Coordinates of C-alpha atoms in Angstrom, one line a residue:
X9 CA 0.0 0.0 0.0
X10 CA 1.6 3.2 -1.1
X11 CA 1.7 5.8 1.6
X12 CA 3.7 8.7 2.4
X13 CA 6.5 8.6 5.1
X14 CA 7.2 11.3 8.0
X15 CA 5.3 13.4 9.8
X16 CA 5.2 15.9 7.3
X17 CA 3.9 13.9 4.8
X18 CA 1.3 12.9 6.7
X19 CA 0.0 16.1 8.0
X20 CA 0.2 17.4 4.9
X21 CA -1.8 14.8 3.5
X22 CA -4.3 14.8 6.2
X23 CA -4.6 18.8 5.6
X24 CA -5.6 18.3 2.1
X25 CA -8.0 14.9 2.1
X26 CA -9.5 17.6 5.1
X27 CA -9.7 20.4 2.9
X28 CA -11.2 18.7 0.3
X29 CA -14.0 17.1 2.2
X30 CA -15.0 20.4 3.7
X31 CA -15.4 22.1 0.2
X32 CA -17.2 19.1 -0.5
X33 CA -19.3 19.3 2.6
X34 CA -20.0 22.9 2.5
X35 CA -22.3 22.7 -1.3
X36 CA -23.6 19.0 0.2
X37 CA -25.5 21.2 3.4
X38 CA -26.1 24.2 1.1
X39 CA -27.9 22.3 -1.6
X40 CA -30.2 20.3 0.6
X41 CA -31.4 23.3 1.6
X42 CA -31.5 24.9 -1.4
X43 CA -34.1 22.1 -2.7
X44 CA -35.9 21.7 0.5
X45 CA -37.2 25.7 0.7
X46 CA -37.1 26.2 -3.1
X47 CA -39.7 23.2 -3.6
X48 CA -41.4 24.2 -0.2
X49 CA -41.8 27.7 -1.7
X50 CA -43.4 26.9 -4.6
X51 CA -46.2 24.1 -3.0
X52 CA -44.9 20.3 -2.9
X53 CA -45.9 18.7 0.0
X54 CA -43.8 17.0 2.5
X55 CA -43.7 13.5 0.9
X56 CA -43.1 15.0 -1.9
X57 CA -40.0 17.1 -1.0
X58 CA -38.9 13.9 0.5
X59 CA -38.9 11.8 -2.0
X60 CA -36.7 14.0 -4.0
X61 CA -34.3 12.8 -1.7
X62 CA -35.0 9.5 -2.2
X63 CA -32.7 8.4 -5.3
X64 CA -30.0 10.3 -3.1
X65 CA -29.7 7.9 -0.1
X66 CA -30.6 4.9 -2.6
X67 CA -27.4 5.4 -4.5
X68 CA -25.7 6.4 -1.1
X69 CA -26.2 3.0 -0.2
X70 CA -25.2 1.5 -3.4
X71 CA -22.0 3.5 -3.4
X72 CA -20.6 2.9 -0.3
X73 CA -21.3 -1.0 -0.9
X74 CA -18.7 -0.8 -4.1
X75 CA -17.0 2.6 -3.0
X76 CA -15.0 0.8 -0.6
X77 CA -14.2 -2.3 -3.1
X78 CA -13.3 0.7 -5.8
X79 CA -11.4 2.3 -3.3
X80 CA -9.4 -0.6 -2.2
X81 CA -8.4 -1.8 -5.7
X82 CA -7.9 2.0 -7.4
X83 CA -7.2 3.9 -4.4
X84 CA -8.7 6.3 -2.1
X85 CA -7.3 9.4 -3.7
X86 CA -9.8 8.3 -6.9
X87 CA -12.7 7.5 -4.9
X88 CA -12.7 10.7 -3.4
X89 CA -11.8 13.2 -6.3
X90 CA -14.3 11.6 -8.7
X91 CA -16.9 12.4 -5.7
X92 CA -15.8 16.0 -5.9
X93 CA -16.3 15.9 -10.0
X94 CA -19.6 14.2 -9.6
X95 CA -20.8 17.2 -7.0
X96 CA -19.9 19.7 -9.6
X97 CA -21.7 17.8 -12.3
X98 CA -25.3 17.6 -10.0
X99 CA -25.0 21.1 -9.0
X100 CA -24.8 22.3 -13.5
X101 CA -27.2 19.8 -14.0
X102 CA -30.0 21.1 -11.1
X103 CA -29.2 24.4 -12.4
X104 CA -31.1 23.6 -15.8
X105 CA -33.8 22.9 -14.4
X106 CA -37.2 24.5 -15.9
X107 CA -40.2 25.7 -13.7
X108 CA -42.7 25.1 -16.2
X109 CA -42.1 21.5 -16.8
X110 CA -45.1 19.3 -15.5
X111 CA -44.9 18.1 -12.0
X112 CA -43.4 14.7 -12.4
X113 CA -40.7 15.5 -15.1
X114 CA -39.2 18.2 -12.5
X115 CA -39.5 15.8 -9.5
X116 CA -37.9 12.5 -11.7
X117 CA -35.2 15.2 -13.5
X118 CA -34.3 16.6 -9.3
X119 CA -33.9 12.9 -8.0
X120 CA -31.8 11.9 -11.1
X121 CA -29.4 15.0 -10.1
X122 CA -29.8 13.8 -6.7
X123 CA -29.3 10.6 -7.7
X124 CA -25.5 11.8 -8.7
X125 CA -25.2 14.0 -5.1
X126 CA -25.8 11.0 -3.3
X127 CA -22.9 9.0 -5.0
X128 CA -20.4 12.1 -4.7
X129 CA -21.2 12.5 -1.2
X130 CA -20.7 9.0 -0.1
X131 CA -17.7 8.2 -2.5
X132 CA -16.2 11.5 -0.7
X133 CA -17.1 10.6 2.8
X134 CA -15.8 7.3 2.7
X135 CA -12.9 8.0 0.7
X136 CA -12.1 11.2 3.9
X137 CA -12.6 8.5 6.8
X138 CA -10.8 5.8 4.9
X139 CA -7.7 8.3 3.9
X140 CA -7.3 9.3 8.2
X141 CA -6.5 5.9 9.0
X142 CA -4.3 5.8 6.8
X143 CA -2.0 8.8 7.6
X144 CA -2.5 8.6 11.4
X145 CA 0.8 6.5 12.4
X146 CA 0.4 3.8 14.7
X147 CA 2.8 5.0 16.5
X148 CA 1.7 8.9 16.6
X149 CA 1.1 10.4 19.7
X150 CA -2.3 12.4 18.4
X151 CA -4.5 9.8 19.2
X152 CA -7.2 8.4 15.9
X153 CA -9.8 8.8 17.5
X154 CA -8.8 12.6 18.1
X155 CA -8.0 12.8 14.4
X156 CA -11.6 11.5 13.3
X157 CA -13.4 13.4 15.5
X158 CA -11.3 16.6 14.0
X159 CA -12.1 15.6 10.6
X160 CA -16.1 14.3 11.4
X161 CA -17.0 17.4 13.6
X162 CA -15.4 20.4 11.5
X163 CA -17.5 18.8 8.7
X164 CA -20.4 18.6 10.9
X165 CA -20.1 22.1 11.5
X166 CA -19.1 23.0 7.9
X167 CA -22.3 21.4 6.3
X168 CA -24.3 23.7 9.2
X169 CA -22.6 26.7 7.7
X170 CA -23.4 25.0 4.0
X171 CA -27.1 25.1 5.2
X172 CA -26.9 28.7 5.8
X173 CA -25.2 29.5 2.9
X174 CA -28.1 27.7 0.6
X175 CA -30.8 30.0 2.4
X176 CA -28.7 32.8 1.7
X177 CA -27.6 32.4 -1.5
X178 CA -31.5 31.6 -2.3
X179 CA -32.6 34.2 -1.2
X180 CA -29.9 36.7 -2.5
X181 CA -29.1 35.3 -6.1
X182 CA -32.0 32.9 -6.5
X183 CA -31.7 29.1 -6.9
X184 CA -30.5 29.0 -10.4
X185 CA -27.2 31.1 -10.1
X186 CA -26.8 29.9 -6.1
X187 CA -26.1 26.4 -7.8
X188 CA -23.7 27.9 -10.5
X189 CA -21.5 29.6 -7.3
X190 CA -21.5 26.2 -5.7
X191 CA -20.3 24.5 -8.6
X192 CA -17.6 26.8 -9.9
X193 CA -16.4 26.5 -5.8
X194 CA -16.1 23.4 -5.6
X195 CA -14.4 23.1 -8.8
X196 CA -11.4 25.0 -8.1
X197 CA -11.0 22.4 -5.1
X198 CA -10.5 19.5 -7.2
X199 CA -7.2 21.1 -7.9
X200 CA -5.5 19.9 -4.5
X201 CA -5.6 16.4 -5.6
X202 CA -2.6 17.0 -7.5
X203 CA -0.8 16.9 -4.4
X204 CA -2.5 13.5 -2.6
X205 CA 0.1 10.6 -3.4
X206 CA -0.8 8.1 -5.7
X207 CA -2.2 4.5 -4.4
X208 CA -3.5 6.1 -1.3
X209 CA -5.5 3.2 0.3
X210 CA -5.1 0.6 -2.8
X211 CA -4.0 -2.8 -2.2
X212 CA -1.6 -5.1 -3.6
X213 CA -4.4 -8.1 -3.9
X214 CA -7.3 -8.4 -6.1
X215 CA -10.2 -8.5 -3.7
X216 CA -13.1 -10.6 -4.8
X217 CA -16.3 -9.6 -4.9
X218 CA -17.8 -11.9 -2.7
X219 CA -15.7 -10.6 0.0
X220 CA -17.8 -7.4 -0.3
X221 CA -20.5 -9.4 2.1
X222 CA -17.9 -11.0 4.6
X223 CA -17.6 -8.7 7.3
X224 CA -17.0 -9.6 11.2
X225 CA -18.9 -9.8 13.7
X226 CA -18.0 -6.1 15.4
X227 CA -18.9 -4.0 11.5
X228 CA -21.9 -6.3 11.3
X229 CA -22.9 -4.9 14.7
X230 CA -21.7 -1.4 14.6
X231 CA -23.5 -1.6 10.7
X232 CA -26.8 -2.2 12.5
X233 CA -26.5 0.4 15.2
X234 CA -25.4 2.6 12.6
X235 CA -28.5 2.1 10.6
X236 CA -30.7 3.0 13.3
X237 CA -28.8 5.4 15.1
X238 CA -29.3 7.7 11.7
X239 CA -32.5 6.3 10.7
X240 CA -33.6 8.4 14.4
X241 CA -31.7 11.7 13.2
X242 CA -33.3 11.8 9.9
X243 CA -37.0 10.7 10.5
X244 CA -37.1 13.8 11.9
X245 CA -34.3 16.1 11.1
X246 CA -34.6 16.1 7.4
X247 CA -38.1 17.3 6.1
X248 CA -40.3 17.2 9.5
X249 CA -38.6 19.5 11.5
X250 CA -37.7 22.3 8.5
X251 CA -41.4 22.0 7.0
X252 CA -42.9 22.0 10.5
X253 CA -40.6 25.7 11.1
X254 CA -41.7 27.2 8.3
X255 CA -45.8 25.9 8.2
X256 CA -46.5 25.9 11.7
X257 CA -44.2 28.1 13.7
X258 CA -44.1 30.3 11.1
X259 CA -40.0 31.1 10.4
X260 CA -38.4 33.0 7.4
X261 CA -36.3 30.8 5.1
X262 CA -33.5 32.8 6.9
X263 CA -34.2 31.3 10.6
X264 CA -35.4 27.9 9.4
X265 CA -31.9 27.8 7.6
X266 CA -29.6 29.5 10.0
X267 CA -31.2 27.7 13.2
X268 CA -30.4 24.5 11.6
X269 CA -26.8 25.8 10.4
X270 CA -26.2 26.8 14.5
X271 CA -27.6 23.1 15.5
X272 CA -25.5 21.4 12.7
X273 CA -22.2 23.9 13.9
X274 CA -23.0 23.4 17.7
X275 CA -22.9 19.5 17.1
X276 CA -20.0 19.3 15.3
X277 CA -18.4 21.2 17.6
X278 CA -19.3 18.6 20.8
X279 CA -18.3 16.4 17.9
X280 CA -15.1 17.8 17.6
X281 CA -14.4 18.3 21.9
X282 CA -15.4 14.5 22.4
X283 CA -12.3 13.1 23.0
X284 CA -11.3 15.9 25.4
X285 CA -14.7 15.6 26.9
X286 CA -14.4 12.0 27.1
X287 CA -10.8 11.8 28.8
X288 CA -11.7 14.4 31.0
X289 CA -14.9 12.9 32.6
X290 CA -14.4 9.2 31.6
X291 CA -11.6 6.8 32.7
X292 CA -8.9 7.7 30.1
X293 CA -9.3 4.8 28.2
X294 CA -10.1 4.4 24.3
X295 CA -14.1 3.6 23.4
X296 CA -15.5 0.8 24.7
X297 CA -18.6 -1.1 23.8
X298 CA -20.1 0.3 27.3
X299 CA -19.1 4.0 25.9
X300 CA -21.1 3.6 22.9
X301 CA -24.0 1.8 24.7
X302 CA -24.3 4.5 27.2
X303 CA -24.5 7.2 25.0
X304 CA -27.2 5.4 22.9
X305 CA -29.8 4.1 25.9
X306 CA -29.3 7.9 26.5
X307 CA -30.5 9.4 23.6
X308 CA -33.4 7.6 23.7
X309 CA -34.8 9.7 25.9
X310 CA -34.6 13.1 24.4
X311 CA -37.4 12.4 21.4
X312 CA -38.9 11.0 23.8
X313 CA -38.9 14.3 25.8
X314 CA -39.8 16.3 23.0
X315 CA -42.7 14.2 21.8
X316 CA -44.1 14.3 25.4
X317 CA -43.8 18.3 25.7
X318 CA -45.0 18.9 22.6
X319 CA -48.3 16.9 23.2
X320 CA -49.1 19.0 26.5
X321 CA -49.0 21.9 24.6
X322 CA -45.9 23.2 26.3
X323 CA -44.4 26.4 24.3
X324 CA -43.3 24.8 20.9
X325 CA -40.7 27.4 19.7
X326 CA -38.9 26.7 23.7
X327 CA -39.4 22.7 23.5
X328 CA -38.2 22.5 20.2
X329 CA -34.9 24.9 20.7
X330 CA -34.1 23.4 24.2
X331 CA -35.0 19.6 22.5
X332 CA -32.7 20.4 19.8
X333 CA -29.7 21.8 21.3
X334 CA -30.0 18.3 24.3
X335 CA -29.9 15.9 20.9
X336 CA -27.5 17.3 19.0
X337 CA -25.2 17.2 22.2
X338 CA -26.2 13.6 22.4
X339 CA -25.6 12.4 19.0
X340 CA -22.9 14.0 18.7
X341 CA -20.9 11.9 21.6
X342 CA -22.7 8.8 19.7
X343 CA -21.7 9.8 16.0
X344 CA -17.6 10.9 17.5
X345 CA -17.3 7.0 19.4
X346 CA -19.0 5.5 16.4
X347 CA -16.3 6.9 14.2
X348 CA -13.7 5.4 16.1
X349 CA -14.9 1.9 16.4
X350 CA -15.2 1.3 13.3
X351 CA -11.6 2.1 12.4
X352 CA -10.6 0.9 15.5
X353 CA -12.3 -2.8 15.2
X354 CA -10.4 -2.8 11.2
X355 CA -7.1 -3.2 9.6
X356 CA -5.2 -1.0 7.1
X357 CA -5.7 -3.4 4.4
X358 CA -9.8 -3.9 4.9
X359 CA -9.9 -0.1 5.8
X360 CA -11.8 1.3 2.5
X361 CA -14.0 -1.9 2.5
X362 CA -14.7 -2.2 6.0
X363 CA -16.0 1.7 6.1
X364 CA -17.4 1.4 2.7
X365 CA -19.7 -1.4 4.5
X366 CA -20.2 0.8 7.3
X367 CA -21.3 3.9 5.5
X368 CA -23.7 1.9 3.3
X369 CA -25.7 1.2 6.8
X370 CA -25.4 5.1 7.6
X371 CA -26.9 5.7 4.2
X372 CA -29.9 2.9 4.9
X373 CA -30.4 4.8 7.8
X374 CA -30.5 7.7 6.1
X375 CA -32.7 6.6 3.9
X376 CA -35.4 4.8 5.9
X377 CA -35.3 7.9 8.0
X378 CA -36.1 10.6 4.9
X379 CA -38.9 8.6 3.5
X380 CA -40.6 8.1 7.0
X381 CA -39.9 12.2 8.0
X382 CA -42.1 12.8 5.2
X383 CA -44.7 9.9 5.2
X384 CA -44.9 10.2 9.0
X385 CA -44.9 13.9 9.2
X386 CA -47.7 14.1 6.5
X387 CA -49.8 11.3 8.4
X388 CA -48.9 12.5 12.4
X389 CA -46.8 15.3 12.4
X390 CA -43.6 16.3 13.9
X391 CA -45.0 14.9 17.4
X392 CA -45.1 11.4 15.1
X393 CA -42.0 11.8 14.4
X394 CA -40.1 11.9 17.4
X395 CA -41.9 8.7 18.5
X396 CA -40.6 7.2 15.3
X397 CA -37.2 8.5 16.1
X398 CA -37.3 7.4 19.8
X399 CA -38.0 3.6 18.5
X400 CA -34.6 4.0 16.4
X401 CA -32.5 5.0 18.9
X402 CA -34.0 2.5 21.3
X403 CA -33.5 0.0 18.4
X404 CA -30.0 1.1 17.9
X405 CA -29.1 0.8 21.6
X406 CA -30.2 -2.9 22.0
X407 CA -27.6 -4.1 19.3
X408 CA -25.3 -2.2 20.7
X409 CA -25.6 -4.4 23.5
X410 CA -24.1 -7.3 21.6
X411 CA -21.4 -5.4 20.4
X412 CA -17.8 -6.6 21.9
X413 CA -14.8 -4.2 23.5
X414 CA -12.1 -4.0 20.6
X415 CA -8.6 -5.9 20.9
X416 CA -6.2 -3.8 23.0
X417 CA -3.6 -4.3 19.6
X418 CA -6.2 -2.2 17.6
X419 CA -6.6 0.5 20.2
X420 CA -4.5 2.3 18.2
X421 CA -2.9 5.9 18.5
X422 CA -4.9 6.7 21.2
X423 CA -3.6 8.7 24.3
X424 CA -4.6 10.6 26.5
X425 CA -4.2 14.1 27.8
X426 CA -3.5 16.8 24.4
X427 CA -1.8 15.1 22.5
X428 CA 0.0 16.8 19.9

């Protein structure tokens, strides 16, 4: 496996596989919000809005089932600059989109383009988390999980800001030319590629494709939890809680896009402080099945929360703000010790494969969880929803329970105290 040698190297190739992802993340937040508001705007109904979504997460899923095969056998650094190309391609493509087509040419033509977002977002994100455990040394004394949660929270934060600047840009140069910025963006980033090594990630053997399904039993597990985990985020998050901002509480595209950008920031930033939070208040030691199991069993009580103060008729704008902010706090310490199991239960040569597999259960989740924020939301409202969401989460913590501590030889790079 070709890699670079020295600190150097590696920092400098972290910097840039980084760099890339935020560009990357930045149009990925700004143009799900860009299609959410434009098509709330102009009458389609919640289902509807969600299943423009749906040929995104479908494909999601499909990538990151092959992206991790493709990236093991052509290298990371392809896998995650085509992911880049394909972003600039869905963002031209959206942009020729007519207003006067009939209904259900403009809703097949935005989940075709969306069909191609979905790819370049999972090829990229897979290809990012890969790429880290790659350039983290195993004997470096920043620890991975530090690294990760670096990487996983700053994009966090980065797609918040990318869902504030699709309100903005919507309401300042329209939806048309707000795609055109985005593209011609994202395109100049493409150019620090040129500097990624070749081979990054690729393997010397030819992988069969059969392999694709044998996984152990700790991805399995971690897969499943995964699935529901963001299955409860997104039956809630994605169409529910920006149509029921807008419709029922009233708020300006403005607020319903920058309070979500400040949630999205805020939990990437916990994201980011995890490991410090973690070693400050927990024993020192890496994640542990028990760390992930906690944090699950208690985020299953926050929808619950919600749901039950929004049905006494407690102030909505209050109980959703104060819901929001304990969640994102929540799932945020789940999403940061997620992100280190599953590099920590792999090897470098199964890395791309094993998070390829991984991310393909993020992106069922996903999926599963955008469908039902629409259908549920249409049928039972937001107050539905949560009680949807609370069944994931409580779904997610009971496989957790099966889920074993990882070998103390793949505890790697972790230490405590700052690091460097």
């Amino acid at each position: 496996m070709a890699s670079t040698t020295g600190s150097g190297g590696n920092l400098r190739d972290y910097a840039l596989v980084t760099l890339a992802y935020w560009g990357f993340t930045v149009t990925d937040g700004a143009l799900r919000m860009l299609v959410l508001l434009y098509f709330n705007k102009i009458g389609y109904t919640p289902l509807q809005i969600a299943f423009l979504f749906l040929f995104y997460e479908v494909f999601g899923i499909v990538t990151n089932f092959l992206g991790g095969w493709i990236g093991s056998q052509f290298g990371l650094k392809v896998t995650l600059y085509s992911g880049i190309g394909l972003q600039v391609f869905s963002l031209v493509m959206l942009s020729f989109l007519n207003p006067e087509w009939v209904q259900w040419v403009a809703v097949f033509y935005v989940m075709v383009a969306q069909a191609f977002s979905g790819i370049a977002k999972d090829l990229t994100k897979m290809s990012s988390k890969s790429a880290i455990r790659l350039v983290v040394p195993q004997d470096a004394q920043s620890s991975l999980f530090k690294w990760v949660a670096v990487l996983t929270g700053s994009k966090n934060a980065l797609k918040g800001v990318g869902f504030f600047v699709g309100s903005a840009l919507l309401s300042v140069f329209g939806f048309v030319n707000a795609l055109l910025i985005m593209a011609g963006g994202l395109f100049l980033i493409m150019f620090t590629g040129l500097l990624l090594p070749k081979g990054m990630g690729k393997i010397k053997k030819k992988v069969k494709f059969s392999q694709l399904f044998s996984k152990s039993q700790e991805i399995n597990i971690l897969s499943a939890a995964r699935f529901f985990l963001f299955g409860s985020r997104d039956v809630w998050f994605v169409v529910g809680l920006p149509v029921f901002l807008r419709e029922i509480l009233g708020w300006s595209f403005y607020q319903v896009g920058g309070f979500l950008a400040c949630w999205v920031i805020g939990y990437g930033v916990v994201q980011f402080l995890a490991p410090n939070l973690l070693q400050k208040f927990g024993s020192g030691r890496p994640p542990e099945s028990k760390t992930i199991q906690f944090w699950t069993f208690t985020l299953t009580a926050v929808p619950c929360a919600i749901a039950l103060a929004l049905q006494i008729n407690l102030p909505a704008n209050i109980v959703i703000i104060s819901g929001l902010l304990l969640f994102g706090v929540v799932f945020a310490f789940n999403s940061a010790v997620h992100s280190y199991l599953v590099l920590a239960f792999t090897d470098d040569d199964k890395v791309a494969l094993n998070v390829g597999f991984y991310y393909m259960a993020n992106s069922g989740g996903r999926l599963a969880g955008t469908v039902l924020s629409g259908l549920v939301y249409q049928l039972f409202g937001l107050v539905g929803c949560l009680w949807t969401s609370m069944f994931f989460v409580l779904a997610a913590a009971l496989v957790s329970l099966k889920l074993p501590n990882p070998q103390p030889s793949k505890n790697i790079a972790w230490k405590g105290g700052d690091g460097e």
